[in-house]
Amino acid sequence: EVPKAFVVKAPSVGAEDEAALARQMQKHVEDLKAWYKWIAGGIEFIDVIPKSPSGKILRRMLRGKEKEKRRQTGSKL
């Protein structure tokens, strides 16, 4: 497993700004955190963060979504 960021953009940020925003976020993390905490898995922009009725983030849904995406792309061999 590698760190990956799931980000919900503000409505004021356009779709054309996603790449620049991702680069800024990546650089910010690399400047402030140790190398093993860097976002090696990338940054994915999503519409809404899945939450439980009590308001907790459902990390298992995000992990499952990512596993399914990696399974569809195939292995790296």
PDB file of C-alpha atoms in Angstrom:
ATOM      1  CA  GLU A   1       0.000   0.000   0.000  1.00  0.00           C
ATOM      2  CA  VAL A   2       1.133   3.513  -0.798  1.00  0.00           C
ATOM      3  CA  PRO A   3      -0.309   6.849   0.317  1.00  0.00           C
ATOM      4  CA  LYS A   4      -2.916   8.309  -2.029  1.00  0.00           C
ATOM      5  CA  ALA A   5      -4.969  11.480  -1.654  1.00  0.00           C
ATOM      6  CA  PHE A   6      -8.671  11.640  -2.468  1.00  0.00           C
ATOM      7  CA  VAL A   7      -9.575  15.311  -2.824  1.00  0.00           C
ATOM      8  CA  VAL A   8     -12.908  17.095  -3.200  1.00  0.00           C
ATOM      9  CA  LYS A   9     -12.377  20.342  -5.092  1.00  0.00           C
ATOM     10  CA  ALA A  10     -14.129  23.584  -4.286  1.00  0.00           C
ATOM     11  CA  PRO A  11     -16.669  24.649  -6.930  1.00  0.00           C
ATOM     12  CA  SER A  12     -14.476  27.643  -7.799  1.00  0.00           C
ATOM     13  CA  VAL A  13     -11.654  25.386  -9.069  1.00  0.00           C
ATOM     14  CA  GLY A  14     -12.094  24.506 -12.723  1.00  0.00           C
ATOM     15  CA  ALA A  15     -11.325  21.175 -14.379  1.00  0.00           C
ATOM     16  CA  GLU A  16      -8.414  22.701 -16.295  1.00  0.00           C
ATOM     17  CA  ASP A  17      -6.679  23.503 -12.994  1.00  0.00           C
ATOM     18  CA  GLU A  18      -6.575  19.884 -11.726  1.00  0.00           C
ATOM     19  CA  ALA A  19      -3.055  19.123 -12.959  1.00  0.00           C
ATOM     20  CA  ALA A  20      -1.607  22.339 -11.525  1.00  0.00           C
ATOM     21  CA  LEU A  21      -3.450  21.837  -8.248  1.00  0.00           C
ATOM     22  CA  ALA A  22      -2.185  18.250  -7.988  1.00  0.00           C
ATOM     23  CA  ARG A  23       1.406  19.416  -8.581  1.00  0.00           C
ATOM     24  CA  GLN A  24       1.060  22.115  -5.902  1.00  0.00           C
ATOM     25  CA  MET A  25      -0.329  19.631  -3.387  1.00  0.00           C
ATOM     26  CA  GLN A  26       2.410  17.105  -4.197  1.00  0.00           C
ATOM     27  CA  LYS A  27       5.134  19.743  -3.741  1.00  0.00           C
ATOM     28  CA  HIS A  28       3.582  20.958  -0.470  1.00  0.00           C
ATOM     29  CA  VAL A  29       3.598  17.445   1.001  1.00  0.00           C
ATOM     30  CA  GLU A  30       7.157  16.786  -0.208  1.00  0.00           C
ATOM     31  CA  ASP A  31       8.364  20.033   1.384  1.00  0.00           C
ATOM     32  CA  LEU A  32       6.777  19.384   4.781  1.00  0.00           C
ATOM     33  CA  LYS A  33       6.691  15.605   5.281  1.00  0.00           C
ATOM     34  CA  ALA A  34       9.242  12.799   5.435  1.00  0.00           C
ATOM     35  CA  TRP A  35       9.826  10.898   2.161  1.00  0.00           C
ATOM     36  CA  TYR A  36       7.843   7.846   3.275  1.00  0.00           C
ATOM     37  CA  LYS A  37       4.745  10.029   3.767  1.00  0.00           C
ATOM     38  CA  TRP A  38       4.860  11.493   0.248  1.00  0.00           C
ATOM     39  CA  ILE A  39       1.800  10.853  -1.914  1.00  0.00           C
ATOM     40  CA  ALA A  40       3.334   8.116  -4.087  1.00  0.00           C
ATOM     41  CA  GLY A  41      -0.085   6.749  -5.052  1.00  0.00           C
ATOM     42  CA  GLY A  42      -1.084  10.046  -6.616  1.00  0.00           C
ATOM     43  CA  ILE A  43      -3.927  12.463  -6.129  1.00  0.00           C
ATOM     44  CA  GLU A  44      -7.449  11.653  -7.290  1.00  0.00           C
ATOM     45  CA  PHE A  45     -10.194  14.252  -7.467  1.00  0.00           C
ATOM     46  CA  ILE A  46     -13.623  12.914  -6.534  1.00  0.00           C
ATOM     47  CA  ASP A  47     -17.070  14.488  -6.214  1.00  0.00           C
ATOM     48  CA  VAL A  48     -17.824  13.422  -2.654  1.00  0.00           C
ATOM     49  CA  ILE A  49     -16.028  11.621   0.191  1.00  0.00           C
ATOM     50  CA  PRO A  50     -18.046   8.545   1.274  1.00  0.00           C
ATOM     51  CA  LYS A  51     -19.163   8.899   4.885  1.00  0.00           C
ATOM     52  CA  SER A  52     -21.100   6.809   7.389  1.00  0.00           C
ATOM     53  CA  PRO A  53     -24.343   8.070   8.967  1.00  0.00           C
ATOM     54  CA  SER A  54     -22.289   9.277  11.943  1.00  0.00           C
ATOM     55  CA  GLY A  55     -20.026  11.321   9.634  1.00  0.00           C
ATOM     56  CA  LYS A  56     -16.904   9.160   9.681  1.00  0.00           C
ATOM     57  CA  ILE A  57     -14.983   8.706   6.427  1.00  0.00           C
ATOM     58  CA  LEU A  58     -15.488   5.219   4.949  1.00  0.00           C
ATOM     59  CA  ARG A  59     -11.877   4.416   4.122  1.00  0.00           C
ATOM     60  CA  ARG A  60     -12.728   0.835   3.166  1.00  0.00           C
ATOM     61  CA  MET A  61     -14.860   2.113   0.287  1.00  0.00           C
ATOM     62  CA  LEU A  62     -11.993   4.266  -0.977  1.00  0.00           C
ATOM     63  CA  ARG A  63      -9.569   1.335  -0.683  1.00  0.00           C
ATOM     64  CA  GLY A  64     -12.001  -0.992  -2.453  1.00  0.00           C
ATOM     65  CA  LYS A  65     -12.496   1.502  -5.268  1.00  0.00           C
ATOM     66  CA  GLU A  66      -8.725   1.819  -5.709  1.00  0.00           C
ATOM     67  CA  LYS A  67      -8.184  -1.968  -5.635  1.00  0.00           C
ATOM     68  CA  GLU A  68     -10.842  -2.439  -8.314  1.00  0.00           C
ATOM     69  CA  LYS A  69      -9.255   0.246 -10.479  1.00  0.00           C
ATOM     70  CA  ARG A  70      -5.811  -1.385 -10.161  1.00  0.00           C
ATOM     71  CA  ARG A  71      -7.292  -4.818 -10.895  1.00  0.00           C
ATOM     72  CA  GLN A  72      -8.818  -3.504 -14.136  1.00  0.00           C
ATOM     73  CA  THR A  73      -5.538  -1.965 -15.319  1.00  0.00           C
ATOM     74  CA  GLY A  74      -3.675  -5.241 -14.786  1.00  0.00           C
ATOM     75  CA  SER A  75      -0.334  -6.085 -13.267  1.00  0.00           C
ATOM     76  CA  LYS A  76       2.892  -4.126 -13.675  1.00  0.00           C
ATOM     77  CA  LEU A  77       4.954  -7.070 -14.897  1.00  0.00           C
TER      78      LEU A  77
END
